[in-house]
Structures are given as C-alpha cells and as structure tokens.
Amino acid sequence: MPRTHRMLLTDDLLATIRERAAGHDRDNTFPDDDLADLRAAGYLLAFVPPELGGRGLTLEEVAREQVRLAGAAPATALSINMHLVVTGMAAVLHARGDESMAFVLRDAAAGEVFAFGNSEAGNDLVMFGSRTRAQRQPDGGYRYFGTKIFTSLAPVWTRLATFGLDDEHPDGPRLVHGVVTREGTTTKDDWDTLGMRASQSRTTVLEGAYAPADRIVRALPPGPNADPFIVALFAVFEILLAAVYTGIGRRALALGVEATRRRTSMKYDGRAYSQDPDIRWKVADAALAQDGAELEVFALARGIDEAEDYGSRLFAQLVGLKVRATEAARVVVDLALRVSGGAGYSTGQELNRLYRDVLAGIYHPSDDESAHATVAQSLLGPLEA
C-alpha cells in the first residue's frame, strides 16, 4: 500500500514564511512571527504523542516537513530544529519504553520551547567530553557552569537541554545531561553571521543554571557511548539536520530550473537556456545530488522509526548522512547559481541567501574529520594503541 504522510504546514503558511525570510536575514532578527505561526499550526507538538495533546508524527514525517520548511526559510527551520530534536529524542525513547525524557513531552505539550546547549568552543569531543562543570547538589540535582555556543532559539527558549562534566562523581567522572530553565543563564547578543542569521544561535553562559533531580536524564562516562539516550540524540539530530539542508537544496534546484526557463540565449536564437545542452547537464547534475539526498534522509528516518537494526554501523550511517546531505546541498546551490546567471549574485536575491545559509552545514557536528573517523572505525576497528 502507498505510504501517506501527515503534514502540519500548509502551502499558504510556507509562502508567508518565505516572504518574511529575506527581511529577517537582512535585519539579523529572530523570526518571532514564524514561531507564532508554527506554534498555532501545532508544529511544536509534532513529536508529542496524541495522548498528551500532540500530533504524534513519526521521525520520517517530521523530516519531510523540515525539508519543506527549510525550502521556505532555512534559518527558521534550523532554529525550530533544536526544539524538534529535543522533543524527537524524547519521543524515540518513549516509543522504546524509556520514560527518562517523558517530562520533555509533557512540558512541550504545556507550551515550553526547548533548545540545545551542548556545543562549546574548542571542544572537538562534542558530546563525549565537556568544558562545562556539572556540580552535584545535595538534593540530587545539578548546577551547570560554563559557556555554550550556537544556541539556536536563543531569544525564546524556555527549557535548555545541556550537559557538563562532574569529575567528583562517586562512580568516576560523568557527563551529566539535564534540562534547565533560564534562571542562572545569560544570553549574549553576539550573532552576526554570514548566513542562517535569523536562527539567532547566540552564546549562552551557564552561571549555576539548575536542573532538579527529576530533570537529570543521564550521567555517562566520558567518551563514545551506545546508551539509548546517545543513540536517540544522534539519530534525531543528524537526520533532522540533514533534512534542513536537503530542503535548501530542493529550493535551490527549483529556482535554478525556473531561471533556465526564464533566461534566453542569443547563441540559440532566443530560445530558453533550458534548451542549452551544457545548462541541461548542470541541472541534471544538481538533480542527481538532490534526489540521492532526499531518498537517503527519508529512508534512514524510516529505519529509525521502525527500529531497524543497523548493528555496529548505526553511528557511521548517521554521521555519514549528515556529511553527504550538507555537501550535496552545497553542490546543488552552487549549480543553481551557475545556471541562473549574474542576477543571483545580487544582494537580496533568494539564491544569494541560500548560498550563504547552506555554508553553515560545514560547522554542525559531526564534522568531516569526526565522521570519517567514525566510519573508518565501523569498518576497520579502533586505532591500535
């Protein structure tokens, strides 16, 4: 039977969001209006189970929606991605009988907005080490002290999923994952970037931010870990991140096709550039990259939904997807610019903005070096001591 995919975002809503995107990029402002419309559409409840008042979408369905949203406004999609990742992790664990993040689903149903406070400057261990100090409290909760970068949704989040190192834990050093409120945090106004400007992924300083004991999700040893929490984090984060950049590629390809049909060639007696064999080759190259990315994103998302057993290659599949999808998007945007002529080089053109937005993909984890190391280990085993 053919698959049906539930959609929360109407074409009219996406068109409205697209109209706003250029202004938010130009003015370097957070898209509060987009967030309000997405909330009204139930999009922040996409992963929340119906029994809690949510929409109960699968990871594949949300990935498909994120591709559509990113095609309208990449920075809006990237920012809301963080809320979806946190709630998506909770939904994946919930579906597997792990209720350690069930409070996230309940809080989201009550209107809370989640963000990630994980990335740190100079920390190339990413999730497997931390410069942030996690200080255990007498009641079993934790206070966090440190600085987190790239905190998307910075102006509006009400709950922050974060982690830090407790080097005095009775079981040895532990990376403690918890959820805090804004109390004990400072958000810097330091986001002025080449692209993805509306995401407003500002720096967050943790100054004793408190996670009570019932908001502590895990305390794990530093280093790689196949705990279900880490598996859920990598799966949802990498797949939805790949979906955002795949959405940029889809939109760029559509703009490139439109341009080749609109532009005319004196060399070909006034016919459209879509009749130029060299231009057709470039459009086909872009489509080959785009089609592959879309098929892979949705297939891996479906595999996670269906709890497919990827064995020891799961992390390799996830980080590989991120690298291939972000690189494919860069290729597609570049080819779209090449077939669109000099107009796309002008400030204010949508392709110009997509070209800047797509570059952010190289900075998200997992980066090329980390991904190659993960893939090599999955095939060749660990490096010898």
XYZ file of C-alpha atoms in Angstrom:
385
model
C 0.000 0.000 0.000
C 1.262 3.534 -0.702
C 2.527 5.464 2.319
C 0.635 8.546 3.424
C 2.464 11.323 5.243
C 0.712 13.673 7.614
C 1.536 17.342 7.099
C 1.143 20.201 9.548
C 2.452 23.004 7.324
C 0.142 24.312 4.620
C 1.434 25.727 1.360
C -0.045 29.108 2.300
C 1.813 29.150 5.620
C 5.080 28.241 3.917
C 4.551 31.003 1.367
C 4.031 33.529 4.161
C 7.162 32.349 5.953
C 9.159 32.583 2.717
C 8.055 36.200 2.230
C 9.463 37.130 5.639
C 12.791 35.324 5.326
C 14.677 37.995 3.393
C 13.760 40.694 5.905
C 14.886 38.669 8.910
C 18.145 37.852 7.117
C 18.739 41.496 6.193
C 17.883 42.840 9.647
C 19.537 39.995 11.584
C 16.365 39.413 13.607
C 14.725 36.347 15.090
C 11.519 35.282 13.260
C 9.087 35.648 16.146
C 6.237 35.834 13.645
C 7.235 32.489 12.125
C 7.425 30.889 15.562
C 3.949 32.150 16.423
C 2.515 30.730 13.203
C 4.320 27.404 13.665
C 3.017 27.165 17.209
C -0.531 27.871 16.007
C -0.147 25.125 13.399
C 0.769 22.621 16.111
C 4.279 22.230 14.747
C 5.982 22.467 18.130
C 3.872 19.457 19.156
C 4.803 17.394 16.101
C 6.549 14.685 18.134
C 4.320 14.841 21.207
C 2.066 11.747 21.423
C -1.662 12.280 20.834
C -2.478 11.118 24.359
C -0.596 14.184 25.625
C -2.342 16.512 23.195
C 0.300 16.392 20.463
C 0.320 15.381 16.820
C 2.317 12.142 17.108
C 4.236 12.432 13.838
C 6.991 9.967 13.039
C 10.610 10.962 12.516
C 10.206 10.448 8.773
C 7.136 12.684 8.691
C 8.882 15.450 10.629
C 11.926 15.147 8.370
C 9.687 15.637 5.341
C 8.123 18.704 6.955
C 11.539 20.128 7.812
C 12.601 19.785 4.167
C 9.532 21.831 3.201
C 10.060 24.447 5.911
C 13.756 24.843 5.052
C 12.793 25.440 1.436
C 10.777 28.428 2.646
C 13.115 29.824 5.325
C 16.291 27.879 6.159
C 17.123 29.803 9.329
C 13.610 29.353 10.702
C 13.850 25.632 10.012
C 17.285 25.383 11.614
C 16.188 27.195 14.755
C 12.983 25.210 15.269
C 15.039 22.081 14.543
C 16.509 22.294 18.032
C 13.092 22.118 19.691
C 12.181 19.247 17.407
C 15.410 17.388 18.184
C 14.865 17.522 21.948
C 11.211 16.507 21.692
C 12.080 13.951 18.999
C 14.660 12.292 21.259
C 12.023 12.063 23.971
C 9.558 10.537 21.507
C 12.065 7.935 20.249
C 12.901 6.889 23.806
C 9.216 6.856 24.757
C 8.424 4.576 21.808
C 11.078 2.149 23.081
C 9.732 2.114 26.634
C 12.288 4.558 28.088
C 10.479 7.287 30.032
C 13.588 9.205 31.145
C 12.610 12.147 28.911
C 8.847 11.855 29.238
C 8.836 15.169 31.122
C 10.052 16.836 27.891
C 6.928 15.665 26.076
C 4.689 16.884 28.899
C 6.470 20.245 29.061
C 6.229 20.677 25.289
C 2.517 19.925 25.464
C 2.259 22.686 28.093
C 3.878 25.193 25.714
C 7.552 25.115 26.687
C 10.134 25.762 23.946
C 13.278 23.609 24.044
C 16.769 24.382 22.819
C 20.150 22.660 22.921
C 23.051 23.981 24.980
C 25.696 21.441 24.032
C 28.337 22.924 21.691
C 31.433 24.508 23.259
C 34.265 26.470 21.693
C 37.390 24.341 21.393
C 35.627 21.098 22.341
C 36.165 18.714 19.436
C 34.932 15.815 21.579
C 31.454 17.363 21.186
C 29.061 15.065 23.098
C 31.812 12.859 24.520
C 33.549 15.474 26.665
C 32.768 18.887 28.149
C 34.422 22.059 29.378
C 31.282 22.834 31.390
C 31.309 21.965 35.101
C 28.348 19.999 36.458
C 28.141 20.447 40.236
C 26.041 17.928 42.107
C 23.640 19.398 44.697
C 22.528 17.810 47.995
C 19.050 17.136 46.582
C 20.448 15.158 43.623
C 20.048 17.980 41.136
C 22.896 19.734 39.347
C 24.112 23.253 38.706
C 25.982 23.990 35.484
C 28.846 26.436 34.991
C 30.230 27.038 31.504
C 29.699 28.597 28.089
C 27.710 27.042 25.254
C 27.853 28.323 21.681
C 25.429 28.050 18.759
C 22.323 28.047 20.965
C 19.588 28.268 18.357
C 16.254 29.702 19.531
C 18.333 31.797 21.957
C 15.835 34.672 22.249
C 12.818 32.468 23.016
C 13.686 29.129 24.585
C 12.210 28.356 27.986
C 13.947 24.990 28.539
C 17.575 24.180 27.690
C 18.891 20.632 27.306
C 22.532 20.785 28.323
C 25.343 18.792 29.892
C 28.619 19.141 31.759
C 31.341 17.125 33.477
C 31.051 16.031 37.098
C 34.621 14.995 37.887
C 33.735 14.257 41.538
C 31.008 11.707 40.819
C 31.255 8.670 43.139
C 31.356 6.334 40.134
C 34.141 8.302 38.457
C 33.918 11.258 36.064
C 30.479 11.528 34.481
C 28.912 13.655 31.764
C 25.634 14.754 33.305
C 22.760 15.551 30.940
C 19.892 17.625 32.262
C 17.337 20.302 31.427
C 17.445 23.800 32.932
C 15.335 26.944 32.791
C 16.611 30.450 32.004
C 17.353 31.184 35.658
C 21.114 31.204 36.109
C 21.846 31.825 32.429
C 22.902 34.810 30.345
C 22.350 35.049 26.597
C 24.875 37.141 24.688
C 23.787 39.293 21.770
C 26.646 38.055 19.588
C 25.015 36.515 16.498
C 26.032 38.440 13.359
C 26.998 35.848 10.772
C 27.395 35.188 7.070
C 24.258 33.074 6.842
C 21.497 31.449 8.919
C 21.185 34.874 10.518
C 17.573 34.575 11.657
C 18.352 31.478 13.734
C 19.941 33.834 16.295
C 22.089 30.986 17.633
C 23.689 33.118 20.306
C 26.136 32.170 23.062
C 24.643 31.035 26.373
C 26.583 31.406 29.611
C 25.592 28.959 32.355
C 26.095 30.629 35.734
C 24.745 27.996 38.076
C 21.716 27.052 35.978
C 19.872 24.370 37.928
C 18.414 21.063 36.796
C 16.440 19.326 39.576
C 16.929 15.607 40.077
C 13.827 14.753 38.048
C 15.259 16.735 35.107
C 18.569 14.835 35.071
C 18.407 12.416 32.151
C 21.766 10.637 32.187
C 25.165 10.525 33.913
C 27.501 8.760 31.472
C 31.250 8.141 31.392
C 33.172 10.459 29.054
C 33.863 9.071 25.599
C 31.792 7.290 22.955
C 28.724 5.577 24.330
C 25.916 3.497 22.860
C 23.459 4.339 25.631
C 19.907 4.645 24.197
C 19.922 8.359 25.081
C 23.026 8.968 22.949
C 21.639 6.826 20.137
C 18.384 8.818 20.149
C 20.293 12.113 20.235
C 22.485 11.241 17.266
C 19.625 9.732 15.274
C 17.204 12.637 15.586
C 19.816 15.388 15.451
C 21.668 14.128 12.376
C 18.527 13.185 10.436
C 16.669 16.445 11.063
C 19.804 18.483 10.419
C 20.252 16.664 7.125
C 16.594 17.397 6.350
C 17.107 21.142 6.763
C 19.995 21.254 4.295
C 18.181 18.916 1.918
C 15.328 21.431 1.951
C 17.753 24.175 0.930
C 18.900 22.002 -1.947
C 15.330 21.318 -3.064
C 14.511 25.023 -3.157
C 17.748 25.924 -4.957
C 17.085 23.318 -7.624
C 13.576 24.707 -8.189
C 14.974 28.243 -8.517
C 17.636 27.020 -10.945
C 15.041 25.304 -13.119
C 12.889 28.450 -13.120
C 15.868 30.565 -14.152
C 16.825 28.336 -17.083
C 13.283 28.547 -18.422
C 13.145 32.318 -17.974
C 16.546 33.250 -19.389
C 17.014 33.331 -23.146
C 20.114 32.742 -25.248
C 21.264 34.759 -28.238
C 23.506 31.839 -29.170
C 20.412 29.645 -29.507
C 18.292 32.180 -31.421
C 16.392 33.469 -28.425
C 15.434 30.085 -27.085
C 15.372 29.475 -23.328
C 18.546 28.325 -21.606
C 16.655 25.147 -20.731
C 17.426 24.135 -24.339
C 21.187 24.611 -23.915
C 22.831 21.141 -23.563
C 25.525 22.476 -21.211
C 22.939 24.082 -18.925
C 20.812 20.939 -19.021
C 23.847 18.930 -17.881
C 24.315 21.186 -14.852
C 20.625 20.994 -13.926
C 20.764 17.208 -14.229
C 23.883 17.099 -12.028
C 22.042 19.114 -9.369
C 19.022 16.818 -9.568
C 21.194 13.710 -9.243
C 22.664 15.054 -5.998
C 19.307 16.270 -4.686
C 17.401 13.073 -5.425
C 20.009 10.985 -3.655
C 19.949 13.192 -0.565
C 16.168 13.122 -0.249
C 15.937 9.365 -0.655
C 18.626 8.804 1.963
C 17.205 11.196 4.558
C 13.735 9.709 4.409
C 14.953 6.096 4.271
C 17.154 6.439 7.359
C 14.410 8.284 9.239
C 12.012 5.452 8.407
C 14.588 2.942 9.605
C 14.808 4.667 12.985
C 11.003 4.794 13.219
C 10.847 1.072 12.556
C 13.727 0.288 14.951
C 15.744 -1.284 12.162
C 18.915 -2.960 13.417
C 21.941 -1.218 11.892
C 24.303 -3.025 14.240
C 27.740 -1.531 14.758
C 27.313 0.749 11.732
C 24.455 2.870 13.100
C 26.603 5.853 14.101
C 28.506 5.605 10.809
C 25.219 5.738 8.918
C 24.031 8.765 10.897
C 27.170 10.890 10.671
C 27.609 9.852 7.040
C 24.105 11.073 6.262
C 24.868 14.468 7.771
C 28.055 14.898 5.751
C 26.561 13.701 2.469
C 23.376 15.757 2.845
C 25.123 19.028 3.722
C 27.717 18.572 0.988
C 25.045 17.652 -1.564
C 23.125 20.809 -0.667
C 26.227 22.932 -1.245
C 26.699 21.318 -4.666
C 23.067 21.898 -5.629
C 23.063 25.560 -4.560
C 26.324 26.153 -6.422
C 24.976 24.604 -9.623
C 21.727 26.573 -9.300
C 23.725 29.793 -9.130
C 25.775 28.783 -12.155
C 22.707 28.234 -14.336
C 20.869 31.309 -13.058
C 23.248 33.947 -14.374
C 24.606 37.056 -12.720
C 21.295 38.114 -11.168
C 21.731 35.563 -8.392
C 24.921 37.317 -7.302
C 22.984 40.416 -6.265
C 22.157 41.135 -2.653
C 18.525 40.404 -1.886
C 18.204 37.510 -4.324
C 16.950 34.295 -2.747
C 19.734 32.196 -4.239
C 22.254 34.601 -2.777
C 20.782 33.968 0.667
C 20.621 30.205 0.149
C 24.294 30.228 -0.855
C 25.189 31.853 2.447
C 22.802 29.747 4.533
C 23.998 26.419 3.140
C 27.572 27.092 4.250
C 26.535 26.672 7.893
C 26.265 22.942 7.257
C 30.029 22.524 7.483
C 30.046 23.708 11.111
C 27.453 21.348 12.577
C 28.529 18.109 14.203
C 29.580 15.703 13.033
C 32.288 17.455 11.011
C 34.196 15.753 8.198
C 37.078 14.620 10.385
C 34.855 13.129 13.074
C 32.583 11.459 10.525
C 35.490 9.851 8.676
C 36.929 8.559 11.954
C 33.560 7.062 12.914
C 33.066 5.401 9.535
C 36.627 4.036 9.484
C 36.226 2.556 12.953
C 32.947 0.897 11.984
C 34.783 -0.911 9.166
C 38.360 -1.292 10.395
C 38.027 -1.278 14.154
C 39.727 1.164 16.534
C 43.218 2.526 16.040
C 45.898 0.484 17.737
C 47.282 1.895 20.967
